[in-house]
CSV table of C-alpha atoms in Angstrom, one decimal:
chain,number,residue,atom,x,y,z
A,1,UNK,CA,7.4,6.5,8.6
A,2,UNK,CA,7.4,3.2,6.9
A,3,UNK,CA,8.5,0.0,8.7
A,4,UNK,CA,10.6,-2.9,7.4
A,5,UNK,CA,11.4,-6.2,9.0
A,6,UNK,CA,15.1,-5.3,9.3
A,7,UNK,CA,15.1,-1.5,9.7
A,8,UNK,CA,13.3,1.8,9.6
A,9,UNK,CA,15.0,4.7,7.9
A,10,UNK,CA,18.4,3.0,8.5
A,11,UNK,CA,17.5,2.1,12.1
A,12,UNK,CA,17.5,-1.6,13.3
A,13,UNK,CA,13.9,-3.0,13.2
A,14,UNK,CA,13.9,-3.3,17.0
A,15,UNK,CA,14.4,0.5,17.3
A,16,UNK,CA,12.3,3.2,15.9
A,17,UNK,CA,12.9,6.8,17.0
A,18,UNK,CA,15.0,5.4,19.8
A,19,UNK,CA,12.3,3.0,20.9
A,20,UNK,CA,12.2,-0.8,20.8
A,21,UNK,CA,10.7,-2.0,17.5
A,22,UNK,CA,7.9,-3.9,19.2
A,23,UNK,CA,6.3,-0.8,20.6
A,24,UNK,CA,5.7,2.2,18.4
A,25,UNK,CA,2.4,3.8,17.7
A,26,UNK,CA,0.1,0.9,18.4
A,27,UNK,CA,2.8,-1.8,18.7
A,28,UNK,CA,3.9,-3.5,21.9
A,29,UNK,CA,6.8,-1.5,23.4
A,30,UNK,CA,9.1,-1.3,26.4
A,31,UNK,CA,9.9,2.4,26.1
A,32,UNK,CA,7.9,5.4,24.9
A,33,UNK,CA,9.6,8.6,24.2
A,34,UNK,CA,12.6,7.6,26.2
A,35,UNK,CA,10.5,6.4,29.2
A,36,UNK,CA,10.2,2.9,30.4
A,37,UNK,CA,7.2,1.1,28.9
A,38,UNK,CA,5.4,1.3,32.2
A,39,UNK,CA,5.5,5.1,32.1
A,40,UNK,CA,3.9,7.2,29.4
A,41,UNK,CA,3.8,11.0,29.8
A,42,UNK,CA,4.5,10.5,33.5
A,43,UNK,CA,1.8,7.8,33.8
A,44,UNK,CA,2.3,4.1,34.5
A,45,UNK,CA,2.5,2.1,31.2
A,46,UNK,CA,-0.8,0.6,32.0
A,47,UNK,CA,-2.2,4.0,30.8
A,48,UNK,CA,-1.6,5.6,27.4
A,49,UNK,CA,-3.2,8.9,26.4
A,50,UNK,CA,-5.5,8.6,29.5
A,51,UNK,CA,-7.2,5.4,28.1
A,52,UNK,CA,-7.3,2.0,29.7
A,53,UNK,CA,-4.5,-0.2,28.5
A,54,UNK,CA,-7.1,-2.5,27.0
A,55,UNK,CA,-8.6,0.5,25.1
A,56,UNK,CA,-5.4,2.1,23.9
A,57,UNK,CA,-4.2,0.9,20.5
A,58,UNK,CA,-6.1,-2.3,21.5
A,59,UNK,CA,-3.5,-3.1,24.2
A,60,UNK,CA,-4.2,-4.3,27.7
A,61,UNK,CA,-4.3,-1.8,30.6
A,62,UNK,CA,-5.0,-1.3,34.2
A,63,UNK,CA,-4.8,2.4,34.6
A,64,UNK,CA,-7.0,5.3,33.4
A,65,UNK,CA,-5.8,8.8,33.6
A,66,UNK,CA,-2.8,7.8,35.8
A,67,UNK,CA,-5.1,6.0,38.3
A,68,UNK,CA,-5.3,2.3,38.8
A,69,UNK,CA,-8.0,0.7,36.7
A,70,UNK,CA,-10.0,0.0,39.9
A,71,UNK,CA,-10.3,3.8,40.3
A,72,UNK,CA,-11.6,6.4,37.9
A,73,UNK,CA,-11.9,10.0,38.8
A,74,UNK,CA,-10.6,9.0,42.3
A,75,UNK,CA,-13.4,6.5,42.7
A,76,UNK,CA,-13.2,2.7,42.8
A,77,UNK,CA,-14.6,1.2,39.6
A,78,UNK,CA,-15.2,-1.7,37.4
A,79,UNK,CA,-17.1,0.0,34.7
A,80,UNK,CA,-17.6,3.5,33.5
A,81,UNK,CA,-19.9,4.7,30.8
A,82,UNK,CA,-21.5,1.3,30.2
A,83,UNK,CA,-18.7,-0.7,31.8
A,84,UNK,CA,-19.1,-2.6,35.1
A,85,UNK,CA,-18.2,-0.4,38.1
A,86,UNK,CA,-18.3,-0.1,41.9
A,87,UNK,CA,-18.7,3.6,42.2
A,88,UNK,CA,-20.1,6.3,39.9
A,89,UNK,CA,-19.5,10.0,40.7
A,90,UNK,CA,-18.7,9.2,44.3
A,91,UNK,CA,-21.6,6.8,44.8
A,92,UNK,CA,-21.3,3.1,45.3
A,93,UNK,CA,-22.2,1.2,42.1
A,94,UNK,CA,-25.4,0.0,43.7
A,95,UNK,CA,-26.3,3.6,44.0
A,96,UNK,CA,-26.5,6.2,41.3
A,97,UNK,CA,-27.5,9.7,42.1
A,98,UNK,CA,-28.1,8.7,45.7
A,99,UNK,CA,-30.3,5.8,44.5
A,100,UNK,CA,-29.6,2.1,45.0
A,101,UNK,CA,-28.7,0.6,41.6
A,102,UNK,CA,-27.4,-2.3,39.6
A,103,UNK,CA,-27.9,-0.8,36.2
A,104,UNK,CA,-27.7,2.7,34.8
A,105,UNK,CA,-28.6,3.8,31.4
A,106,UNK,CA,-30.1,0.5,30.2
A,107,UNK,CA,-28.4,-1.7,32.7
A,108,UNK,CA,-30.0,-3.8,35.5
A,109,UNK,CA,-30.6,-1.6,38.6
A,110,UNK,CA,-32.4,-1.3,41.9
A,111,UNK,CA,-33.4,2.3,41.2
A,112,UNK,CA,-32.6,5.0,38.8
A,113,UNK,CA,-34.1,8.4,39.3
A,114,UNK,CA,-36.3,7.0,42.1
A,115,UNK,CA,-37.7,4.2,39.8
A,116,UNK,CA,-38.0,0.5,40.7
A,117,UNK,CA,-35.0,-1.5,39.5
A,118,UNK,CA,-37.2,-3.0,36.8
A,119,UNK,CA,-37.9,0.4,35.4
A,120,UNK,CA,-35.5,2.8,33.7
A,121,UNK,CA,-36.6,6.0,32.1
A,122,UNK,CA,-40.2,4.8,32.6
A,123,UNK,CA,-39.6,1.6,30.7
A,124,UNK,CA,-39.6,-1.9,32.2
A,125,UNK,CA,-36.0,-2.9,32.8
């Protein structure tokens, strides 16, 4: 596509494919595909391609898959897949698979798979 300070393919620098120049494919932007920046593919701008705004093109975000960042898969959350979280698969963060927990998969926890918090996968936490 090529991008110049003053224009792209004859279009003013602040507009690419009908979008403000500061937001095209990884760049800050107010409008995506004719939608206000806070809406992408019918989702609030906080979410792009189903990824947290912080994880999409390295831009900040508060929504994942059209759900506020506090909720993933319809569950409140701070971390998913190695990220801090309140609920995992419908269970409060301090409980994973019906077990109290602070850490899952190498993270501090009260009990993973019926093991003491200091033990995960048979290893001392």
